[in-house]
Coordinates of C-alpha atoms in Angstrom, one line a residue:
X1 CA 24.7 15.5 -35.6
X2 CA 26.8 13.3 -34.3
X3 CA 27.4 11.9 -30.8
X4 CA 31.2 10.8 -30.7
X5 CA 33.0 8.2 -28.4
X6 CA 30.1 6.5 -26.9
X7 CA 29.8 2.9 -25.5
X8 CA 26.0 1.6 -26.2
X9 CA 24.0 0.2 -23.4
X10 CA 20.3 -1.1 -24.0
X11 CA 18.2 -4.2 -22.6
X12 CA 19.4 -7.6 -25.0
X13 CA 21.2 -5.3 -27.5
X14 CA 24.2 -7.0 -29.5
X15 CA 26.6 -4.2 -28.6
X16 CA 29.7 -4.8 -27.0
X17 CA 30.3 -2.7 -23.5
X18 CA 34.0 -1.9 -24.3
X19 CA 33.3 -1.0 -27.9
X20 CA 32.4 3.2 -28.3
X21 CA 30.4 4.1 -31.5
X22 CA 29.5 7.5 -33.5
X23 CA 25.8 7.5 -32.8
X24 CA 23.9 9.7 -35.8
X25 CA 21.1 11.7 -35.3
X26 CA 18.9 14.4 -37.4
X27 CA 16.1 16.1 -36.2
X28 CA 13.9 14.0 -34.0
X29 CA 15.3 10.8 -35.0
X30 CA 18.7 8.5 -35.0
X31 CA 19.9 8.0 -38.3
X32 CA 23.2 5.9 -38.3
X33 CA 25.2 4.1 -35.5
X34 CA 28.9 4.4 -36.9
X35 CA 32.1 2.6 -35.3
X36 CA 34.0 5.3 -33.2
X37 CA 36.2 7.5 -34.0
X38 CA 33.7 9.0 -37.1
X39 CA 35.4 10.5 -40.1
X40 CA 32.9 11.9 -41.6
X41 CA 32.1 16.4 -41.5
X42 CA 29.1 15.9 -39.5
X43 CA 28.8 18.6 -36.6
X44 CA 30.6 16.2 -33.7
X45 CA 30.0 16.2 -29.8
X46 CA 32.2 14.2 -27.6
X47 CA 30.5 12.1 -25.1
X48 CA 33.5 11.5 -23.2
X49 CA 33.2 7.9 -23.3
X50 CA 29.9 7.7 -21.1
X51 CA 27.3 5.1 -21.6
X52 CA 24.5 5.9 -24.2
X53 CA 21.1 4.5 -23.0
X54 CA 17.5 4.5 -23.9
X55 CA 15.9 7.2 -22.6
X56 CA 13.5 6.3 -19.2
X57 CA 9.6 6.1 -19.8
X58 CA 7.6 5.9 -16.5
X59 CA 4.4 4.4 -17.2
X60 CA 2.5 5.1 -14.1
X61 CA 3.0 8.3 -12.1
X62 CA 0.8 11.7 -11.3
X63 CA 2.8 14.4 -12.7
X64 CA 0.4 17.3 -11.7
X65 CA 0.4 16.2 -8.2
X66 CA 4.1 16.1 -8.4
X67 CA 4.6 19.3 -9.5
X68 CA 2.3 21.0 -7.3
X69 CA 4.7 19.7 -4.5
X70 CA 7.4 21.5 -5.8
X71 CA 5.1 24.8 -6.6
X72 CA 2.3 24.9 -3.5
X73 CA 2.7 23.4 0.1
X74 CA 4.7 20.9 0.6
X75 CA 4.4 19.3 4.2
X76 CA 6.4 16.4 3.9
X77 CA 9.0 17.9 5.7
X78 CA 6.8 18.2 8.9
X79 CA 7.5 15.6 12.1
X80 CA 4.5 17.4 14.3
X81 CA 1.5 18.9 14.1
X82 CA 3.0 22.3 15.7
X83 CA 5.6 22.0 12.8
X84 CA 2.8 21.3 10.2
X85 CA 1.0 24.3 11.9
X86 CA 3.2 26.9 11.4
X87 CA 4.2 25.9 7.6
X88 CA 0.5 26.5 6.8
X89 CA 0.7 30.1 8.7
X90 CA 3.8 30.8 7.2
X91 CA 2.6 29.8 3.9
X92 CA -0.9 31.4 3.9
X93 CA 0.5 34.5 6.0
X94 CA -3.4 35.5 6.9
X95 CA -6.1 32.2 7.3
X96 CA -8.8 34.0 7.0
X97 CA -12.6 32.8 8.1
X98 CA -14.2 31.3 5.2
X99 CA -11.1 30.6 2.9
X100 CA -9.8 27.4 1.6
X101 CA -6.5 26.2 2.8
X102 CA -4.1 23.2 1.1
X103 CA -1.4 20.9 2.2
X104 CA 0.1 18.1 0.5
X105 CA 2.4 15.5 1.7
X106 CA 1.2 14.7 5.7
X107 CA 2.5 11.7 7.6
X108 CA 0.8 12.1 10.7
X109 CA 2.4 8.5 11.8
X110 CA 4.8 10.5 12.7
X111 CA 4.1 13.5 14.5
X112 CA 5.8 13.5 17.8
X113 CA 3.2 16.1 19.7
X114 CA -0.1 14.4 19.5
X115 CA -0.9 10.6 20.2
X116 CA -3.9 10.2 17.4
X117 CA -4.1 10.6 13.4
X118 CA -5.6 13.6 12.6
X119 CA -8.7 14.6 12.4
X120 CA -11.3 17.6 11.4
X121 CA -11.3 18.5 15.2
X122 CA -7.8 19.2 15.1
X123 CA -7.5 22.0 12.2
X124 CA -9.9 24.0 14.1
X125 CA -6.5 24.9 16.0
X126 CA -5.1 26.3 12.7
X127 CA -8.4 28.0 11.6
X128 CA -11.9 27.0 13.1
X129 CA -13.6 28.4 10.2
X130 CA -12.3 27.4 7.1
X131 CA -11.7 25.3 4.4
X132 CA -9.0 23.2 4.9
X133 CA -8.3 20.0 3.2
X134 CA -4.6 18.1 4.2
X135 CA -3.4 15.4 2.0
X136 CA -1.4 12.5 2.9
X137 CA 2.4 11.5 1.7
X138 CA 0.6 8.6 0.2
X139 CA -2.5 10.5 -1.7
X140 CA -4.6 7.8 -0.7
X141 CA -5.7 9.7 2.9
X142 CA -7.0 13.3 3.5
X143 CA -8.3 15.0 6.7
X144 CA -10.5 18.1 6.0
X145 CA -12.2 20.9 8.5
X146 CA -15.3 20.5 9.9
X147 CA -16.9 23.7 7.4
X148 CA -15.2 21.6 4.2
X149 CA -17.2 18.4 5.8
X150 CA -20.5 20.5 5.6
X151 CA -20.1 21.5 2.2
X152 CA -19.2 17.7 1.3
X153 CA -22.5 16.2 3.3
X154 CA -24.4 18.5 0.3
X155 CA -22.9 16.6 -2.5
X156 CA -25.3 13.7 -3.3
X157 CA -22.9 11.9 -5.6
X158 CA -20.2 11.1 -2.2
X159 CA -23.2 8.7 -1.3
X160 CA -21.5 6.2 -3.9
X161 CA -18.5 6.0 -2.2
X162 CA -17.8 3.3 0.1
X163 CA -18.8 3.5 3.8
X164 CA -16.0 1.9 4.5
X165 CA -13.5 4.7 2.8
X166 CA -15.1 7.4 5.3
X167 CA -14.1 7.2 8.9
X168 CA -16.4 7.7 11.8
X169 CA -16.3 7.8 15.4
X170 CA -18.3 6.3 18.2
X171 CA -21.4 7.8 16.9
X172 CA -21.6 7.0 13.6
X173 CA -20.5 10.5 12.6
X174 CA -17.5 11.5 10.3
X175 CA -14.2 12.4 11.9
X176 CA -13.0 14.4 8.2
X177 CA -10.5 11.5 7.2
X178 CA -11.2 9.9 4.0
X179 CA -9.2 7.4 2.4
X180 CA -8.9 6.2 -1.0
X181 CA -11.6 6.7 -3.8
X182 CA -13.2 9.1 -1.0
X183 CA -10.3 11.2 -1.3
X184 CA -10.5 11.2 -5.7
X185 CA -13.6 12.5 -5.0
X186 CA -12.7 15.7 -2.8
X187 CA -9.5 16.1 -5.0
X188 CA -11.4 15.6 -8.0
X189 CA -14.5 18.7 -6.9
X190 CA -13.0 20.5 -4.7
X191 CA -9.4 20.9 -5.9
X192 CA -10.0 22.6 -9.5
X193 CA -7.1 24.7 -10.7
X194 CA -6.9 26.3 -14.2
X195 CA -4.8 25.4 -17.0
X196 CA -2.7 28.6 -15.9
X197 CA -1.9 26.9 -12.7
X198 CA -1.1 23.7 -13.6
X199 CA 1.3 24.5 -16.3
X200 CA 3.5 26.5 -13.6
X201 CA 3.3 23.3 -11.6
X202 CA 4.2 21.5 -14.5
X203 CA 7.0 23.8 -15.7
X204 CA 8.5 23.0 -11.8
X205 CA 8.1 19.7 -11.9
X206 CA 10.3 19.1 -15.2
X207 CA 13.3 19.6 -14.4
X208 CA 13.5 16.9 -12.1
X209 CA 12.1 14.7 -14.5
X210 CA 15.1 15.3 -16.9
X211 CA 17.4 15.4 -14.1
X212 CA 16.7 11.1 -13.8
X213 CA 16.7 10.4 -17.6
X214 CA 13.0 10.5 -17.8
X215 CA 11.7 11.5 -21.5
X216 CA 8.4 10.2 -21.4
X217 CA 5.2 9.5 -18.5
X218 CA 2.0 8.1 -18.5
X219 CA 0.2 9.6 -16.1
X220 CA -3.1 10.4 -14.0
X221 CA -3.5 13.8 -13.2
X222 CA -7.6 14.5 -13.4
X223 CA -7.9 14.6 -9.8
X224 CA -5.9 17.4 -9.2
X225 CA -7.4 19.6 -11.7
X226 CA -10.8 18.9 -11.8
X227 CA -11.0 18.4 -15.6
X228 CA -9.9 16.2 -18.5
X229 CA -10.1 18.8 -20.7
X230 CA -8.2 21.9 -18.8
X231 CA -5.2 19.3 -18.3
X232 CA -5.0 18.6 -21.9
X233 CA -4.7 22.0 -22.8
X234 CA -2.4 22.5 -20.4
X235 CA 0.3 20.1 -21.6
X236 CA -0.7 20.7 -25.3
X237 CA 0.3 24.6 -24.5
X238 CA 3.6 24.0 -23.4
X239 CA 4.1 21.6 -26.3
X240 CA 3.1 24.3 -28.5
X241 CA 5.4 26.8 -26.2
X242 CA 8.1 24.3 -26.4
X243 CA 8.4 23.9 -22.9
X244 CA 7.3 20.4 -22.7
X245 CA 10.7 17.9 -22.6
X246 CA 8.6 14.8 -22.2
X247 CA 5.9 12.7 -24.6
X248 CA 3.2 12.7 -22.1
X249 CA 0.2 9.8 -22.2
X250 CA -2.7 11.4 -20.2
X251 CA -4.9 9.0 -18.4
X252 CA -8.6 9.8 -17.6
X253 CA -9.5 8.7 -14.1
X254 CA -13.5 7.6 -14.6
X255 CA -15.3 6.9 -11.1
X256 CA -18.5 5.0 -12.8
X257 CA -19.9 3.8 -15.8
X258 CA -21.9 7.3 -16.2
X259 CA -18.2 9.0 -16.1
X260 CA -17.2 7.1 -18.7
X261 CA -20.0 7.4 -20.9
X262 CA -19.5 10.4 -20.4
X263 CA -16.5 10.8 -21.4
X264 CA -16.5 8.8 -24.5
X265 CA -19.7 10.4 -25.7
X266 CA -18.0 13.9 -24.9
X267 CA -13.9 13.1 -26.8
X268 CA -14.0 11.9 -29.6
X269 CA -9.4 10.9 -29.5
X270 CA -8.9 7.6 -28.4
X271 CA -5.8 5.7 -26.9
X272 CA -2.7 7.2 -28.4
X273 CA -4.4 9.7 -30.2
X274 CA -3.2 13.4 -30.2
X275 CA -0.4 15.6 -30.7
X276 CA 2.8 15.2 -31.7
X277 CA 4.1 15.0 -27.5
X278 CA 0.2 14.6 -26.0
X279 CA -1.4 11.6 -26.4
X280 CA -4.5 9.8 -24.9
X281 CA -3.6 7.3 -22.5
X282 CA -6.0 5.1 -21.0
X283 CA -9.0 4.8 -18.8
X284 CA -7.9 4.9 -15.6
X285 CA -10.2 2.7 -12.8
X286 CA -9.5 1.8 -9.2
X287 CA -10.4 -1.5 -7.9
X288 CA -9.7 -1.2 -4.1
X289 CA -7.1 0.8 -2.0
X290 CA -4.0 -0.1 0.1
X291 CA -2.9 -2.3 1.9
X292 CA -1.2 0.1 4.7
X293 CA -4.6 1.4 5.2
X294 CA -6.5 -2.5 5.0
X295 CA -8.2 -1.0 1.7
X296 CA -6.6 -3.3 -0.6
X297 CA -8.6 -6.1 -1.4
X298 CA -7.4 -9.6 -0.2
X299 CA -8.8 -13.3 -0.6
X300 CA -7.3 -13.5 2.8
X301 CA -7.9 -11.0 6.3
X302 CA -4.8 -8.9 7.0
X303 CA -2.8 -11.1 9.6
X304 CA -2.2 -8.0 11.9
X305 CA -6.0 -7.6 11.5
X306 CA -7.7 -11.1 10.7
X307 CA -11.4 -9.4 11.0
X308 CA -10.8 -7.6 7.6
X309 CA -10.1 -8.2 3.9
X310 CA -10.1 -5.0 2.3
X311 CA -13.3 -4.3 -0.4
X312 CA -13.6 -4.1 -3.5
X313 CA -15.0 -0.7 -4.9
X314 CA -17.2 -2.5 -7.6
X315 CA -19.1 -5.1 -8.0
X316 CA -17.7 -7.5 -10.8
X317 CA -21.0 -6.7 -12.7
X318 CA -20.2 -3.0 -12.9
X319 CA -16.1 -3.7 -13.5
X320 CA -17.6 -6.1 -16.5
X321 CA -19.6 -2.9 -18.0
X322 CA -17.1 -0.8 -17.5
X323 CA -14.2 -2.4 -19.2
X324 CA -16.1 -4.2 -21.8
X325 CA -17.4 -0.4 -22.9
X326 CA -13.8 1.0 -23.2
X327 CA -12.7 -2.3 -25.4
X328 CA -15.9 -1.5 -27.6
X329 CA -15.0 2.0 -27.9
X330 CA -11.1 1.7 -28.7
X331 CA -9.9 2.4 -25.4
X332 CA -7.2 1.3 -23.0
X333 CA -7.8 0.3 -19.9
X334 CA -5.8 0.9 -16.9
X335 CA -6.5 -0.4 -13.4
X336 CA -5.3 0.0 -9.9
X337 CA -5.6 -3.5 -8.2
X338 CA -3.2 -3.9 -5.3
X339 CA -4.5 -7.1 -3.7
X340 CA -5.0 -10.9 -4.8
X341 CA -9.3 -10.7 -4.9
X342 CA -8.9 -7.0 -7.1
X343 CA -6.2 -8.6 -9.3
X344 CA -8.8 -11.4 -9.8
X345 CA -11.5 -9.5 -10.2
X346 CA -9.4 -7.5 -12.9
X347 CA -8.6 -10.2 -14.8
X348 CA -12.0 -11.6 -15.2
X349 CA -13.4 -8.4 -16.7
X350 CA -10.3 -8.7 -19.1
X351 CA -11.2 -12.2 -20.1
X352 CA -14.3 -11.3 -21.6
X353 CA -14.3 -10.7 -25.7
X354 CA -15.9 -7.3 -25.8
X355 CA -12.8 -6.0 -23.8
X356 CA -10.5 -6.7 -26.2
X357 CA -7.6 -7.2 -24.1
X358 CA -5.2 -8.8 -26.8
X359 CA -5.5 -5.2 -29.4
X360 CA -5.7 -2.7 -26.7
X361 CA -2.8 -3.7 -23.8
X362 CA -5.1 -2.9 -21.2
X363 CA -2.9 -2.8 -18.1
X364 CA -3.1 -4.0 -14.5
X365 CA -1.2 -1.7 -12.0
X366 CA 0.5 -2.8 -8.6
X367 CA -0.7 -6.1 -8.6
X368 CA 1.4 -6.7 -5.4
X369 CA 0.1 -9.8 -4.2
X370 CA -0.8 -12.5 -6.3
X371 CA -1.3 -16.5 -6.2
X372 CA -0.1 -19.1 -8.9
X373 CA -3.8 -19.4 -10.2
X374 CA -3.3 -15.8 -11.1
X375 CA -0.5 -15.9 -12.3
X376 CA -1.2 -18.7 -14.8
X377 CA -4.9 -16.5 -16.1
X378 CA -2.5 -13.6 -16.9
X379 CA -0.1 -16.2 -18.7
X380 CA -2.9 -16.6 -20.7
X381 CA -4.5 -12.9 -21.0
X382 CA -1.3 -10.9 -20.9
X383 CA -2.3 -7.6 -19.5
X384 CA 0.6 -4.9 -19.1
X385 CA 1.4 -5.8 -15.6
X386 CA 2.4 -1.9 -14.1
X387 CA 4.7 -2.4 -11.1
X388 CA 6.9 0.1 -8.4
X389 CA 9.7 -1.8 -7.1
X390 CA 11.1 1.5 -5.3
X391 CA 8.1 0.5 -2.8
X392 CA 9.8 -2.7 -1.4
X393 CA 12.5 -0.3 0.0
X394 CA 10.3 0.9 3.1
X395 CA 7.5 -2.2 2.7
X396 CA 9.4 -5.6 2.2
X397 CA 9.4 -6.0 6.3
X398 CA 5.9 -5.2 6.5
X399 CA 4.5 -7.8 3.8
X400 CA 4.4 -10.8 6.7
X401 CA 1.7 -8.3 8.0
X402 CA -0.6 -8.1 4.8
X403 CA -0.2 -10.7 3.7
X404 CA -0.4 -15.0 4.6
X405 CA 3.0 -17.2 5.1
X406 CA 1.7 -19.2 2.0
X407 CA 1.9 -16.1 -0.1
X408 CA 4.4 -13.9 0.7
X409 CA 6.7 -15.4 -1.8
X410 CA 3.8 -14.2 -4.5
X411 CA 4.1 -10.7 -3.7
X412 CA 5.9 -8.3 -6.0
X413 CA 6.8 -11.2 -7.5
X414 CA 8.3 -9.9 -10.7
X415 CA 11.1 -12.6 -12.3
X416 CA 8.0 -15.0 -12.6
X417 CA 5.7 -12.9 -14.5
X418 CA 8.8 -12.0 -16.4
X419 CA 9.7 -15.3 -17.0
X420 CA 6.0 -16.2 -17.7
X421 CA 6.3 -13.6 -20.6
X422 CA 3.8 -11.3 -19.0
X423 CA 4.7 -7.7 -19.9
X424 CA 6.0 -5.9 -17.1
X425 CA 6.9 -2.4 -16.4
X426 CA 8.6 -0.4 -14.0
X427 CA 7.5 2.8 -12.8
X428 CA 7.7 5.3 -9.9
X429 CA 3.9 6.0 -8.7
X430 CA 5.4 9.3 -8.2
X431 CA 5.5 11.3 -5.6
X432 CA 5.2 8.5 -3.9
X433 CA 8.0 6.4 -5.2
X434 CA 11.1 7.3 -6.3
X435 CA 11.3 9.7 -9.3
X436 CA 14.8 8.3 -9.8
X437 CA 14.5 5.1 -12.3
X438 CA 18.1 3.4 -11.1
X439 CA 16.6 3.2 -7.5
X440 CA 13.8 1.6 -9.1
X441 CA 16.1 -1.2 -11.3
X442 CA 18.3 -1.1 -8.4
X443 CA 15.2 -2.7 -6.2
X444 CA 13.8 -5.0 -8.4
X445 CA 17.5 -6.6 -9.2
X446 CA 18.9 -6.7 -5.5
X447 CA 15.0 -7.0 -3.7
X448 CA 17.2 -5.3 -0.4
X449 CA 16.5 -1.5 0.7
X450 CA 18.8 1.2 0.5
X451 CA 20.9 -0.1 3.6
X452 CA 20.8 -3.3 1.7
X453 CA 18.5 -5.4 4.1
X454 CA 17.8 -7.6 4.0
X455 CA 21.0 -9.6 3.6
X456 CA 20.6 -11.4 0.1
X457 CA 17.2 -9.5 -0.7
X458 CA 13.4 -10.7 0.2
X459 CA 12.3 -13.5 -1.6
X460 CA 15.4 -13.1 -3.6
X461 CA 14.4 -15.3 -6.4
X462 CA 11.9 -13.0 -7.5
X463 CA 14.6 -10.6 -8.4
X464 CA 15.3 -9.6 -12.1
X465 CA 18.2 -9.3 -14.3
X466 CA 19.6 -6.0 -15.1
X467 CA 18.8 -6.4 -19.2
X468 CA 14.9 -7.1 -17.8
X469 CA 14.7 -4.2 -15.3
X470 CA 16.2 -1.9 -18.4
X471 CA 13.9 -3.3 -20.9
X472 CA 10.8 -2.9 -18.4
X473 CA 11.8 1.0 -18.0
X474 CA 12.3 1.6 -22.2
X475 CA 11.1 -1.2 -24.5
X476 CA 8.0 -2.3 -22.6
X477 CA 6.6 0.9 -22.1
X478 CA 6.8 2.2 -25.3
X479 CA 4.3 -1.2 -26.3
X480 CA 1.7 0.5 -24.0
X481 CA 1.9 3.8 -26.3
X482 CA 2.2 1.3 -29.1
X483 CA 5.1 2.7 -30.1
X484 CA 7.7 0.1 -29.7
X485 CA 8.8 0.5 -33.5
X486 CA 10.0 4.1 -32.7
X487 CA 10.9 4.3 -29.4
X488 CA 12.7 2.8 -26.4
X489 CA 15.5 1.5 -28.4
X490 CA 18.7 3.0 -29.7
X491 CA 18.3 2.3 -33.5
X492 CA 18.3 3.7 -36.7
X493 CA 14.7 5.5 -37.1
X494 CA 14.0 5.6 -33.8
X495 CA 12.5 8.6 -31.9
X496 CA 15.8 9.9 -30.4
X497 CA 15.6 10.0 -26.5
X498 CA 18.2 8.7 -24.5
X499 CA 20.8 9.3 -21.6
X500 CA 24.5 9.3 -21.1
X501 CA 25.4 7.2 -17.9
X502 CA 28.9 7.9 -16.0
X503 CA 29.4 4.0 -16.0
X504 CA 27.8 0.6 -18.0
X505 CA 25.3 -1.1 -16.0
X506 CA 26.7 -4.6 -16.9
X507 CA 29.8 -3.2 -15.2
X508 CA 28.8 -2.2 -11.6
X509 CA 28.1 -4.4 -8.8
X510 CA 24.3 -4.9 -8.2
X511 CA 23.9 -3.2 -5.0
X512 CA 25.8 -0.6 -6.6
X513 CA 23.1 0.0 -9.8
X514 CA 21.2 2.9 -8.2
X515 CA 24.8 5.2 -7.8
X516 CA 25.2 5.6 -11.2
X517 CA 24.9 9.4 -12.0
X518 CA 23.0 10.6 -15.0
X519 CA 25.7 13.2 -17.2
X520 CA 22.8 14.2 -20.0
X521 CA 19.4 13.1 -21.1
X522 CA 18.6 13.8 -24.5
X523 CA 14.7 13.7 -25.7
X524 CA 14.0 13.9 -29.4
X525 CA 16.9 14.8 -30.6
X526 CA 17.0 17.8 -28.0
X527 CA 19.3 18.1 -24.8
X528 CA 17.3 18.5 -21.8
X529 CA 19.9 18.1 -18.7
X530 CA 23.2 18.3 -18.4
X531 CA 25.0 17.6 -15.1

């Protein structure tokens, strides 16, 4: 097939913007790029002149959670507790004594009707007997009812979880709020679904996937299913269905080194291993928790809150066993490490020789705040560094806040780890950040928000080049799947996924990147959206 009157748009490529090509492609794969207009009696599509681009691979979201959003109760919408309220009645029609009852997507910051965050006291005005467990917008806070709290206090493993993760009140007591690995926890035993479930959930979540140009994730989706093994045969199904449009990496989220014996002792596929589309991604381990909540770990106390650092969730002993296990057993590592002392004490469990850092591409993600002594260690080590730049949009004026004067121009600091040639990729988190990739490349090239504060962007010379953003959302990804001979480039034997854009990305103004409209994204050889 060919894909007529096309101009070619990809990270460093040698193609000239106002030049238009025949691109080729059979089956899964491109086989020719041709000088436009083709001659040849190939089967011909005219592509209108738009601009032909790698497809997008998002290398750290939770696509599960996602689709759940779109399929089950969605309560980002709510602005009060009243509101909140009656979307659970309205959803759950009958709350019943005794039943369990979900909501995803809370900002209680922002309820207008009561002057606290909420607690287990509260939900006893939606349903006094019940199970009812409230997630935040960010997924890194939950408030549950006081029955759901009496089934918890019976499950001796929540002992490991840091105090300091479950809030109490005057008395020493829990208030239901948990935050952080506390909340993996509850997802992760009390939130099972079966395979049946989370395929519809996936099925809703796709389209909006293909609707950005995204045609492959990496993502960590244990928690909201219970089990590594119902969520792989989940997505393997609709591979096998053929109603999967996306090569999917699957992480598995491991909360201690028994979990991860466990695992490894229990699955015998690796890192990249799998299907054609499903693939084992890495090991997924959290290191501490965010900074809106204090949680992330910094060398520094929070200036708005100089009596606390954040913690770490292990011990560098346990991190050390933990990594150094996966590297002996073929395995990537990925690891969530928002703050300067996790991001440290990431990359000295990566400098050891058992973890094999080097073969496997273990991966650091966030990494918001870092130091120059940091930076110069993951000179040396190069990790995958995993970052979000869609979060500077609502966070750039509240970094002075997390973070010292003397580092604040360390934070998100991507154009120096680029230009250090530490890997970097750019991702969504989603449904936290934006699922659209363009907002992303559009925040790490201009560093402003979406009313284009502030003037000039923060720390503006941490801002990257429009080839560097693209390359970081294609090329670089495709390294952590070990794939980068086959995919994320347009190119003769590579795997063909890519997108037609309404205008080149050279061409547009900066502040203008994120307005480009998506016409078609294509995924292995196979149309998946057309606008």
């Amino acid at each position: 097939m060919i894909l007529e009157n096309v101009r070619i748009y990809q990270a460093y490529g040698n193609e000239k913007p106002e030049q238009t090509y025949a691109v080729e492609f059979e089956g899964e794969r491109f086989k020719a790029i041709h000088p436009s207009p083709y001659s040849g009696d190939q089967e011909v599509i005219d592509g209108k002149g738009y601009v032909l681009c790698p497809g997008f691979i998002d290398s750290h979201m939770h696509l599960l959670r996602y689709g759940l959003l779109k399929k089950e109760l969605d309560l980002t919408e709510a602005t009060s507790f009243t509101e909140m309220k009656n979307l659970i009645e309205k959803h759950y029609k009958d709350l019943n004594e005794g039943g369990w009852f979900f909501g995803k997507g809370f900002n209680d910051s922002q309820f207008s009707d009561i002057e606290h965050l909420l607690i287990a006291e509260d939900l006893n005005k939606i349903q006094a007997n019940a199970y009812i467990y409230l997630l935040h917008e960010d997924g890194h806070e939950c408030v549950i009812s006081e029955k759901a709290m009496d089934l918890l206090k019976q499950e001796e493993a929540f002992n490991r979880e840091p105090e300091e993760f479950k809030e109490t009140d005057s008395n020493g007591n829990w208030t239901g709020r948990f935050k952080d690995t506390a909340v993996h926890y509850i997802n992760h035993r009390f939130w099972g679904r079966s395979t049946e479930d989370a395929k519809q959930a996936l099925i809703a979540a796709f389209p909006h996937l293909c609707e950005h140009g995204i045609t492959s994730v990496h993502t960590d989706d244990r928690s909201f299913i219970g089990d590594y093994e119902r969520l792989w045969e989940a997505y393997t199904e609709l591979e096998a269905e053929g109603q999967l449009p996306l090569d999917v990496q699957l992480h598995h989220y491991v909360f201690d080194i028994e979990d991860l014996t466990e695992f490894l002792n229990t699955n015998n596929l690796r890192t990249g291993d799998g299907t054609d589309q499903v693939t084992v991604g890495a090991v997924k381990i959290f290191l501490d928790g965010t900074q809106r909540l204090h949680t992330a770990a910094m060398r520094n106390p929070y200036p708005e809150n100089p009596e606390v650092s954040g913690s770490l969730i292990y011990t560098q002993k346990q991190l050390n066993e933990m990594v150094a296990l996966a590297g002996e057993k073929n395995m990537q590592v990925a690891m969530h490490a928002i703050g300067d002392r996790a991001v440290e004490q990431a990359i000295e469990a990566l400098e050891q020789e058992e973890a094999n850092t080097t073969a496997l591409r273990h991966r650091i993600i966030h990494a918001q705040t870092l130091a120059p002594d940091l930076i110069n260690r993951l000179q040396k080590l190069k990790p995958y560094i995993e970052t979000q730049p869609s979060f500077l949009l609502g966070e750039w004026d509240k970094k002075d806040k997390w973070t010292p004067d003397h580092l604040l121009r360390f934070c998100d600091p991507l154009n120096s780890l680029v230009r250090a040639n530490i890997p970097v990729t750019l991702s969504s988190d989603l449904p936290i950040g934006s699922i659209n990739p363009l907002i992303s490349v559009y925040s790490a090239i201009t560093r402003m928000d979406l009313n284009h504060q502030p003037e000039g962007g923060w720390m503006p010379q941490e801002r990257l080049s429009v080839d560097d953003s693209f390359n970081s959302f294609t090329l670089t990804p495709s390294r952590l799947e070990f794939r980068e001979k086959e995919k994320g480039k347009i190119a003769p034997g590579y795997q063909a996924d890519f997108v037609l854009l309404n205008k080149h990305p050279l061409e547009v103004k900066p502040e203008q990147i994120h307005q480009i409209q998506i016409q078609q994204t294509w995924q292995r050889g196979k149309r998946t959206f057309k606008k």
